[in-house]
Coordinates of C-alpha atoms in Angstrom, one line a residue:
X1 CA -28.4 -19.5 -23.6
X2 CA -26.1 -16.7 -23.8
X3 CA -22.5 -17.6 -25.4
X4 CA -19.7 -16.6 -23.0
X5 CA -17.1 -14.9 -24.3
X6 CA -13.9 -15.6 -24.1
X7 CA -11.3 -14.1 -21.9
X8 CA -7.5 -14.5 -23.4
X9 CA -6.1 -11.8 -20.3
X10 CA -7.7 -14.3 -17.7
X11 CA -7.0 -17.1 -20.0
X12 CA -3.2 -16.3 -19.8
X13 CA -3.0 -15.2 -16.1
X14 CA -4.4 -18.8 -15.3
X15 CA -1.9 -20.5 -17.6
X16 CA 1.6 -18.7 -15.9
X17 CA 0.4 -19.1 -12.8
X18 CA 0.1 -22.9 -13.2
X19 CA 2.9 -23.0 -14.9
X20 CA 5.1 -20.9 -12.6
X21 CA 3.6 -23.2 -9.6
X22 CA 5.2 -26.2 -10.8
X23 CA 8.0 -26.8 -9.0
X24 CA 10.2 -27.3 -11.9
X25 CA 10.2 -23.7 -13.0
X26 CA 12.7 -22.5 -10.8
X27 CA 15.3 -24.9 -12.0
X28 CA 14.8 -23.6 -15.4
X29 CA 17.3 -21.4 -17.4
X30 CA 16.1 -17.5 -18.1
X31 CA 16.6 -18.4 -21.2
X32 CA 14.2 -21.2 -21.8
X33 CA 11.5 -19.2 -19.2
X34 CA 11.7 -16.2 -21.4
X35 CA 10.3 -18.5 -24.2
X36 CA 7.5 -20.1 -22.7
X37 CA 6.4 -16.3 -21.2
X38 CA 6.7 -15.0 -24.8
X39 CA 4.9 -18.0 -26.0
X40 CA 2.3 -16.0 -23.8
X41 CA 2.3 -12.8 -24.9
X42 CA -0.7 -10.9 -26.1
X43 CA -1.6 -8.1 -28.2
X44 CA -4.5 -6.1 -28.4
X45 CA -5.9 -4.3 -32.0
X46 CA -4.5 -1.5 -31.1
X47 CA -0.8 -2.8 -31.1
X48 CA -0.1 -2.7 -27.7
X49 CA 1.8 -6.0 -26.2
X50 CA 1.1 -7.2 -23.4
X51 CA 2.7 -10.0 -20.3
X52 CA 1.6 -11.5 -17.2
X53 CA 5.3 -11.4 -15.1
X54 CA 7.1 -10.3 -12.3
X55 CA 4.8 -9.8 -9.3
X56 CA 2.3 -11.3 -10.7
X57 CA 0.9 -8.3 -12.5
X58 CA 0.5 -7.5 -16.6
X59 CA 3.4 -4.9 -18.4
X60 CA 2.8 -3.2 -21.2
X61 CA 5.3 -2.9 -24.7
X62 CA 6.6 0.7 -25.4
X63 CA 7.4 -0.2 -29.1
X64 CA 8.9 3.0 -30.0
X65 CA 11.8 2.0 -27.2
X66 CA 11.3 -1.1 -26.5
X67 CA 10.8 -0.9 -22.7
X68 CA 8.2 -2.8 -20.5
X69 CA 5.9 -0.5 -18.5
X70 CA 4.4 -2.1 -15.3
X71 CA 0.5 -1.3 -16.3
X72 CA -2.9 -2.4 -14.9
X73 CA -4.6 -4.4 -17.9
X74 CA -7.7 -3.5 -20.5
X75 CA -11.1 -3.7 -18.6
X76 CA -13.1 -3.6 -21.5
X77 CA -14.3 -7.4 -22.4
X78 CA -14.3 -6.7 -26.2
X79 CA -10.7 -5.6 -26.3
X80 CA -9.9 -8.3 -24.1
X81 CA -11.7 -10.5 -26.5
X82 CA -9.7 -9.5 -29.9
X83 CA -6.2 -9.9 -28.3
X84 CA -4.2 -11.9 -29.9
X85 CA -0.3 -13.7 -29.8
X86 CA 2.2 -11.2 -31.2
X87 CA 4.4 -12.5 -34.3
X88 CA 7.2 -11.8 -33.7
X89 CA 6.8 -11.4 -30.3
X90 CA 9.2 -8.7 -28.1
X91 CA 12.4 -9.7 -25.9
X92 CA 11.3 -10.0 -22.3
X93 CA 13.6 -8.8 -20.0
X94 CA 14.8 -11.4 -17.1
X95 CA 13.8 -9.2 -14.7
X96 CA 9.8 -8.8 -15.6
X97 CA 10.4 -13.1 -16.0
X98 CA 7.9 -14.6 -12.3
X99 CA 9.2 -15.9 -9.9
X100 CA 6.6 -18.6 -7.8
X101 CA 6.9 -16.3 -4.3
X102 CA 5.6 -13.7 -6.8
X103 CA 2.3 -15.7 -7.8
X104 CA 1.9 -16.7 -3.8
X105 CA 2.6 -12.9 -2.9
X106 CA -0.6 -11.8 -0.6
X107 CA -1.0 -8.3 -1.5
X108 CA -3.7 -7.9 1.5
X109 CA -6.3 -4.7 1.1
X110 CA -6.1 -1.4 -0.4
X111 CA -8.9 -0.2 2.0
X112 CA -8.2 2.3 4.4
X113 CA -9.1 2.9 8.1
X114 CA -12.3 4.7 6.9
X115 CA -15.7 2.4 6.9
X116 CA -14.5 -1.0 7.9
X117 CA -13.0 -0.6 11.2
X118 CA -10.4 -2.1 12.9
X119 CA -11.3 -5.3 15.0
X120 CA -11.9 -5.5 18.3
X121 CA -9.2 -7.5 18.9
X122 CA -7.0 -5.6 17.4
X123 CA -7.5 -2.3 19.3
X124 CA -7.7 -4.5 22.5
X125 CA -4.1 -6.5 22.2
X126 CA -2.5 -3.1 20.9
X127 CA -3.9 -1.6 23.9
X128 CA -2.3 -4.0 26.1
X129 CA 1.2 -3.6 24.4
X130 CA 0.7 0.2 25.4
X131 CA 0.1 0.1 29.0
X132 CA 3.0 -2.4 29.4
X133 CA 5.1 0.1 27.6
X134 CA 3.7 2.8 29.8
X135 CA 4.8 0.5 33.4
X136 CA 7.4 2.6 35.5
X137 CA 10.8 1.4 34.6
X138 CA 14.4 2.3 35.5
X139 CA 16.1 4.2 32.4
X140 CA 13.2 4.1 30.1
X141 CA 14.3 6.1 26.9
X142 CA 12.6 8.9 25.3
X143 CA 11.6 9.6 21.6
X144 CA 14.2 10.2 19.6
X145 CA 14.9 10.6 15.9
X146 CA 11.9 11.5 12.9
X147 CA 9.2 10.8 15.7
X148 CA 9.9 13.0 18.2
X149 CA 8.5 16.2 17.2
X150 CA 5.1 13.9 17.0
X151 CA 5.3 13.4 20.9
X152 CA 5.3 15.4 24.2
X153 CA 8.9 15.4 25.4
X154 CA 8.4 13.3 28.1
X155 CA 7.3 10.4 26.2
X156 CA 9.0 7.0 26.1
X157 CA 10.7 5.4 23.2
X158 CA 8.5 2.2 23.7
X159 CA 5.4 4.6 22.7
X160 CA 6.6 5.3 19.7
X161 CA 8.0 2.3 18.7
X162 CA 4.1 1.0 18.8
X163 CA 2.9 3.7 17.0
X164 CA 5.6 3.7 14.3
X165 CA 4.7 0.6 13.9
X166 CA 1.3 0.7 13.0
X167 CA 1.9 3.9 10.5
X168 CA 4.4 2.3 8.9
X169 CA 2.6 -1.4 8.5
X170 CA -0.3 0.5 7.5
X171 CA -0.9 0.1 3.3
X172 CA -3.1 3.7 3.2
X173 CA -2.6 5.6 6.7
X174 CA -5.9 7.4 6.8
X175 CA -8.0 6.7 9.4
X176 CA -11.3 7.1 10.5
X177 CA -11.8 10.6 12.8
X178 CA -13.0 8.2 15.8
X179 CA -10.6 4.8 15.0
X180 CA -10.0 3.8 18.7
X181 CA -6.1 2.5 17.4
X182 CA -5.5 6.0 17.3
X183 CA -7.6 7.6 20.3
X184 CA -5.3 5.9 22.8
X185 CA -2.4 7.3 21.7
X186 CA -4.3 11.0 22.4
X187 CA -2.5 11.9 25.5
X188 CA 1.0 11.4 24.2
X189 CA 0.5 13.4 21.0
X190 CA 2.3 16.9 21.0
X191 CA -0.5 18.3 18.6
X192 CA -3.4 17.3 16.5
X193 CA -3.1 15.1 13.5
X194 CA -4.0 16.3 10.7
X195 CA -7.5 16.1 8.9
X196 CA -10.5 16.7 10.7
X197 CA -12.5 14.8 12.8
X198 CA -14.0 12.5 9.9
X199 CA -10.3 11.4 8.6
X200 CA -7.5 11.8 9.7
X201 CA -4.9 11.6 6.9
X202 CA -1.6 10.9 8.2
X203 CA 1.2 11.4 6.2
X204 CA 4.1 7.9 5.8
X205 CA 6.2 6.7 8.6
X206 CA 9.3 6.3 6.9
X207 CA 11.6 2.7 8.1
X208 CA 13.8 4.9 9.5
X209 CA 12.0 6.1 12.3
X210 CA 11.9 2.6 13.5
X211 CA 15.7 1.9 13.2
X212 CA 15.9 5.3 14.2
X213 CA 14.7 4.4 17.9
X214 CA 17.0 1.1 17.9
X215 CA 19.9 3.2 16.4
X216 CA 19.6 5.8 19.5
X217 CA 20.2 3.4 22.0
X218 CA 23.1 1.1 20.6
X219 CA 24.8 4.2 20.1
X220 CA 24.3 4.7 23.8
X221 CA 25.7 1.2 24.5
X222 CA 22.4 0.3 25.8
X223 CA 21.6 -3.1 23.3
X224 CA 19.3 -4.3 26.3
X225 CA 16.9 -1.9 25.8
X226 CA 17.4 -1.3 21.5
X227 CA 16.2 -5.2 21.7
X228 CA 13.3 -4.2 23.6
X229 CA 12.4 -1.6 21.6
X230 CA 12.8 -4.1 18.3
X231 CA 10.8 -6.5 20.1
X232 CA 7.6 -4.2 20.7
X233 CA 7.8 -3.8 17.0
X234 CA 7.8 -7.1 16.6
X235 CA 4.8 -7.8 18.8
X236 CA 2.7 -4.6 17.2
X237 CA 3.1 -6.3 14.0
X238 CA 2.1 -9.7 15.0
X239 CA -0.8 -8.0 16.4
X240 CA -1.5 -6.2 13.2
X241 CA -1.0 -9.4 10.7
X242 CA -4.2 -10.5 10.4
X243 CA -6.1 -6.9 9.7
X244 CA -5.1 -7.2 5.0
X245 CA -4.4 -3.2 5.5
X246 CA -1.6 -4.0 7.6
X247 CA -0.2 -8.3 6.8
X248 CA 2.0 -7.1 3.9
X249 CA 3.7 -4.6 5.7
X250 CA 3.4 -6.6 9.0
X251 CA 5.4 -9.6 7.8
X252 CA 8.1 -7.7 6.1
X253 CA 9.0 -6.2 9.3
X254 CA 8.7 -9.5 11.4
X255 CA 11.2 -10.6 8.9
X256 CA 13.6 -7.9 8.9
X257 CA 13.2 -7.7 13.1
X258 CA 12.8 -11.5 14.4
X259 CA 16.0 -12.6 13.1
X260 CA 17.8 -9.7 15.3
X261 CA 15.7 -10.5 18.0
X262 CA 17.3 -14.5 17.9
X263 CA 20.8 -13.0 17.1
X264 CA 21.2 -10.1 18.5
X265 CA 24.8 -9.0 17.1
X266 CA 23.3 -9.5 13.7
X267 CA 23.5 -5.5 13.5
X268 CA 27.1 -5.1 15.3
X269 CA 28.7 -3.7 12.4
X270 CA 25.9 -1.1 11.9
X271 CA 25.8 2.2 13.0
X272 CA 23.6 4.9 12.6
X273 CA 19.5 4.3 11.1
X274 CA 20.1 4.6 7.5
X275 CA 23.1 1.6 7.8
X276 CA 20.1 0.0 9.8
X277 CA 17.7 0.6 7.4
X278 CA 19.6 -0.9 5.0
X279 CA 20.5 -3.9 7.0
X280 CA 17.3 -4.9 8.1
X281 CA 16.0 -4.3 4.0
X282 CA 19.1 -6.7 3.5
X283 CA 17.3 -9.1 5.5
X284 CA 13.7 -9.2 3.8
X285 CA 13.3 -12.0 1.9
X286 CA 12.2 -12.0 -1.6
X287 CA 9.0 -13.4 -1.3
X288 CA 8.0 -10.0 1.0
X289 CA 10.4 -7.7 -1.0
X290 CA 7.0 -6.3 -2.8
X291 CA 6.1 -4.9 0.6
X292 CA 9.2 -2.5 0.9
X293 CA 9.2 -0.8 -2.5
X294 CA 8.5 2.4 -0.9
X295 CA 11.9 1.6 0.2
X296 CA 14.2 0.1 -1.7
X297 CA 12.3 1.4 -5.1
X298 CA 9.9 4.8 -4.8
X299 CA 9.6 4.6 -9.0
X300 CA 8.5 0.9 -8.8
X301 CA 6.6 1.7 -5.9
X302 CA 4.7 4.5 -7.6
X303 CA 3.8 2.5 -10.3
X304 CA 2.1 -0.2 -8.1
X305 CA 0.0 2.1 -6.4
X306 CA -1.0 3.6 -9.4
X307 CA -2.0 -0.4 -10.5
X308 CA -4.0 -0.4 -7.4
X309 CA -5.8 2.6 -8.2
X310 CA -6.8 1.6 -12.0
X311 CA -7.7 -1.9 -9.9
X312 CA -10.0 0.0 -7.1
X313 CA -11.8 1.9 -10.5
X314 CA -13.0 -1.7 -11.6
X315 CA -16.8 -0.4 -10.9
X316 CA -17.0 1.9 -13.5
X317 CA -15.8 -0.6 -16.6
X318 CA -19.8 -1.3 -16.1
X319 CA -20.8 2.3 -16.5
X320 CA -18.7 2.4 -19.8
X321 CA -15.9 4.3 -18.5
X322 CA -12.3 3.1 -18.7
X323 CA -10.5 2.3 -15.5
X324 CA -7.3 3.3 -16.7
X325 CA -7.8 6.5 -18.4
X326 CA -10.2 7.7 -14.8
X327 CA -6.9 6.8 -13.1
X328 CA -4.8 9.2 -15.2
X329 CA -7.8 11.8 -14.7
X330 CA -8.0 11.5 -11.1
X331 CA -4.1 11.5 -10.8
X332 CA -3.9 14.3 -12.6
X333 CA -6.5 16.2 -10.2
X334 CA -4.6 15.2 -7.5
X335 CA -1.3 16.7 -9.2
X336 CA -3.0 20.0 -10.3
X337 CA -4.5 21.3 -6.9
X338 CA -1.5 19.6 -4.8
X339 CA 2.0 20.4 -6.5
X340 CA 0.9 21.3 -10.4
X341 CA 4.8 22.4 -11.2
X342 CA 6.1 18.7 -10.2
X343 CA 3.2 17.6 -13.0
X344 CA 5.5 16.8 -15.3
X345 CA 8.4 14.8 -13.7
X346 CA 5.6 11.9 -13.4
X347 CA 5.3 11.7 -17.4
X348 CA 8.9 9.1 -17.5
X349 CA 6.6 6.6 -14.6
X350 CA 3.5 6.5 -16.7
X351 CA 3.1 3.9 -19.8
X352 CA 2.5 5.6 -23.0
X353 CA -1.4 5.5 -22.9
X354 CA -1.6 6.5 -19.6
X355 CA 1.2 9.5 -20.1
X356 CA -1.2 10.4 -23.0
X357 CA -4.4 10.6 -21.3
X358 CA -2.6 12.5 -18.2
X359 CA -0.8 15.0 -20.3
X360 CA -4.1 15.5 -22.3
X361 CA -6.1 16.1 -18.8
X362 CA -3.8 18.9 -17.0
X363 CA -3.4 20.7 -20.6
X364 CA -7.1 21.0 -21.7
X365 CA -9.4 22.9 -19.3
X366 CA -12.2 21.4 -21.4
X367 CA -11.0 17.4 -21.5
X368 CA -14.0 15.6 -20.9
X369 CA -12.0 13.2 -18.5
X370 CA -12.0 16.7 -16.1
X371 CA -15.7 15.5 -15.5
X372 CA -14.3 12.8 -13.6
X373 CA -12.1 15.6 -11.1
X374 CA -14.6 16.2 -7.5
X375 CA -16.4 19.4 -7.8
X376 CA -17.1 21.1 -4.1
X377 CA -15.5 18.2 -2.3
X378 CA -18.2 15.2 -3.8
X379 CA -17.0 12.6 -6.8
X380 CA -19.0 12.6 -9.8
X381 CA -22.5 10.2 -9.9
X382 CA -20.0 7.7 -11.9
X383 CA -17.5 7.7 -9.7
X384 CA -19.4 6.7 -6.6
X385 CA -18.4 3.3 -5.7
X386 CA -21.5 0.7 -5.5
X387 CA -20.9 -0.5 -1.8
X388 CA -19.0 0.2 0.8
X389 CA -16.1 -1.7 0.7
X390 CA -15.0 -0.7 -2.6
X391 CA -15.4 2.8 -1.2
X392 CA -13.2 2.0 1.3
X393 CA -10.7 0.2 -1.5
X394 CA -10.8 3.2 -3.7
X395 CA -10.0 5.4 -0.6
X396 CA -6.9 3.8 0.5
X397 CA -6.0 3.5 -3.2
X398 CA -6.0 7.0 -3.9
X399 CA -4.7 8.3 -0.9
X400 CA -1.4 5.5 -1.4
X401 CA -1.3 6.8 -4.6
X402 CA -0.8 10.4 -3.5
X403 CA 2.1 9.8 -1.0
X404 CA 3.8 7.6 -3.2
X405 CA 3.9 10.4 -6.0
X406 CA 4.6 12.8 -3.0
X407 CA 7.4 10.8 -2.0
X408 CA 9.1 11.1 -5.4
X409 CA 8.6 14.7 -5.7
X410 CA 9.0 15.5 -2.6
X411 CA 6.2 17.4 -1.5
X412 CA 4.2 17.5 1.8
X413 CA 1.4 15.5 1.5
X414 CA -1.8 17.8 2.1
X415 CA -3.4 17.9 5.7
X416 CA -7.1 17.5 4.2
X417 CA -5.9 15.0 1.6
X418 CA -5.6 15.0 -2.0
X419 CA -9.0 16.1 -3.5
X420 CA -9.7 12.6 -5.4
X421 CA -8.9 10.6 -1.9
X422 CA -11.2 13.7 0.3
X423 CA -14.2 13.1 -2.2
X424 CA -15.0 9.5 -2.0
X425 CA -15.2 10.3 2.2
X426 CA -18.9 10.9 1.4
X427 CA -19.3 7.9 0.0
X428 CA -19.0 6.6 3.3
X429 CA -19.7 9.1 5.5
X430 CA -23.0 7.2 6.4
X431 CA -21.1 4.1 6.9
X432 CA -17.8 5.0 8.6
X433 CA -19.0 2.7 11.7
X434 CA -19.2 -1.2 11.5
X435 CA -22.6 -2.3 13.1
X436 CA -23.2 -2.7 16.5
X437 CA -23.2 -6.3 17.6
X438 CA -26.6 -7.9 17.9
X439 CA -28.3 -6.4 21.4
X440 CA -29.8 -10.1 21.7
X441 CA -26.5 -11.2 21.8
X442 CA -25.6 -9.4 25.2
X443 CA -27.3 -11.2 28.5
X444 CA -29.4 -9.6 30.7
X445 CA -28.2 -11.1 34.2
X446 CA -26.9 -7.7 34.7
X447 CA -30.3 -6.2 35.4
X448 CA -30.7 -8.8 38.2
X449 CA -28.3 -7.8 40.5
X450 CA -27.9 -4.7 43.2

């Protein structure tokens, strides 16, 4: 029989999560937790430290400055194998020290809209919230604020507060060309979205546009119908909660919204959408904070999308490759064909290996890790994920990626989507469709009848 080797990463992720879990933890001084986490600490051979902290995710130890980089850890099993405790081992900050909301955190999926779609159910509940909002009513508002110049003119407030909704709940907004969530919105939209009629990559609804809405009408006097508006939100995301692409998102904003909704002159003293954007964030609780990083933090944000991407690369650790340093390459592809002159104010975000292997990438024509980059629209034989839902998971990972880097750049996310993101489409172009249900499942009384 085989020995099994042993894992220390997995080893210590098991141990602070129990430990963390006990409910005793939380009455314990920072002080006495930051010993047990650095009784916890490992190092790898090639002197890089290593913790398993703050939302539940490993940092690694900048020695030349001392600073803790959020960072996704080694795949390889025999480097994972040699690690080691550090002696001495480095000062943990308190902030990187868990907290146990952070080990029960539910990150949900990093698939997007393309291959698995979205349920039935779903679709069907969403579309019911849309043809109530569509009923004749007396003073119905129009669209106003970020999402109006997505709409025709004569299109109602309550529209848009459903579709705002769902962009901004959704983890990775690009959708399948033929997603029916998006199709019956069609004859309220003021022009195409962008992509083509495989995927549509829409670029992020910011919070904003939601308070925005709410916002319009208290400065009208018209609270009645703000709460309204606030309470479709709160029923789109309730509808969205159970589809992982959407519950992180979705529960943050039932927790920012449902308390307004109980009390409604919790936002009196507000005025305007940022003050409500910052008032509702004020409300999340810490538990959910993870979900508005985009936010409250783009850095941090940035940096756990880039963790989800080195996470959604886990395939190729059994080709040989190195999830991390295909991250950096595929990153960097993005970066040189999107916005190459903002290449270089992402170097501060990245941890030192990671900086390394990017810089390396965009300044040598030649780097081998440029075989990773899509060549006429198709991802390398490597980089073709083994099934399709860690296509999909590799998707939504690199397109989230992209925005978020966007975001802090500040550059218009591309209407055909960032090269990495468009290749790994025909990974799934033969299985953008869930299966038909079972025809023996449907009856056949129909035929019977005149």
């Amino acid at each position: 029989m085989a020995a099994v080797q042993w894992d220390p990463f997995a080893a210590i992720e098991r141990d602070v999560r129990a430990m963390v879990a006990d409910p005793r933890w939380a009455d314990v001084p920072a002080p006495t937790q930051g010993q047990a986490m650095a009784a916890r600490l490992l190092r790898t051979e090639d002197g890089a430290c290593w913790l398993f902290g703050a939302h539940a995710r490993w940092y690694r130890h900048d020695a030349s400055d001392g600073s803790w980089h959020l960072s996704a850890p080694p795949a390889d099993p025999g480097v994972r194998a040699a690690a080691r405790a550090p002696q001495p081992p480095p000062p943990i900050p308190d902030e990187l020290l868990p907290d146990p909301s952070d080990m029960s955190y539910d990150r949900g999926s990093t698939q997007a809209f393309v291959g698995p779609d979205v349920t039935r159910e779903t679709t069907e509940r969403t579309r019911e919230l849309l043809v109530e909002a569509c009923r004749p009513k007396e003073d119905v508002p129009l669209v106003s604020g970020p999402l109006r110049e997505t709409f025709h003119a004569d299109v109602t407030a309550a529209v848009a507060a459903i579709w705002g909704t769902i962009m901004w709940c959704a983890y990775a907004p690009a959708f399948d060309g033929n997603e029916i969530l998006l199709s019956m919105f069609g004859e309220f939209l003021a022009r195409p979205l962008p992509g083509d009629d495989w995927v549509r990559w829409l670029p992020p609804t910011p919070l904003d546009a939601l308070t925005g809405l709410y916002a319009e009408r208290l400065d009208h006097g018209a609270q009645g119908q703000g709460l309204r508006l606030a309470g479709l939100m709160a029923g789109t995301a309730r509808v969205l909660a159970p589809d992982p692409r959407f519950s992180p998102r979705a529960g943050a904003l039932l927790a920012m919204v449902e308390p307004l909704l109980a009390r409604p002159w919790l936002d009196h003293r507000a005025r305007g959408a940022r003050a409500l954007r910052d008032a509702w964030l004020a409300r999340c609780p810490r538990p959910l904070r993870a979900a508005v990083l985009a936010e409250t933090s783009p850095e941090e944000h940035f940096r756990h999308r880039l963790y989800d991407l080195v996470e959604a690369l886990s395939f190729v650790a059994s080709h040989g490759a190195d999830p991390r340093a295909v991250a950096a390459s595929l990153l960097a592809a993005d970066v040189n064909e999107v916005a190459p002159g903002e290449a270089a104010r992402l170097y501060p975000l990245l941890d030192p290996e990671l900086r390394r292997t990017y810089y390396a990438v965009l300044a040598d024509a030649g780097h081998p890790l440029r075989g990773c980059w899509p060549r006429d629209g198709e991802p390398p034989d490597a980089l073709r994920p083994p099934d399709r839902a860690s296509a999909a998971a590799l998707l939504g990972a690199g397109y989230a990626t992209g925005l978020a880097w966007c975001a802090l750049t500040g550059t218009a996310p591309p209407a055909r989507g960032f090269p990495s993101s468009a290749a790994t489409v025909s990974c799934l172009i033969g299985e953008r469709d869930d299966p038909l249900p079972d025809a023996s499942d449907t009856s056949d009384e129909w035929i019977h009848h005149s």
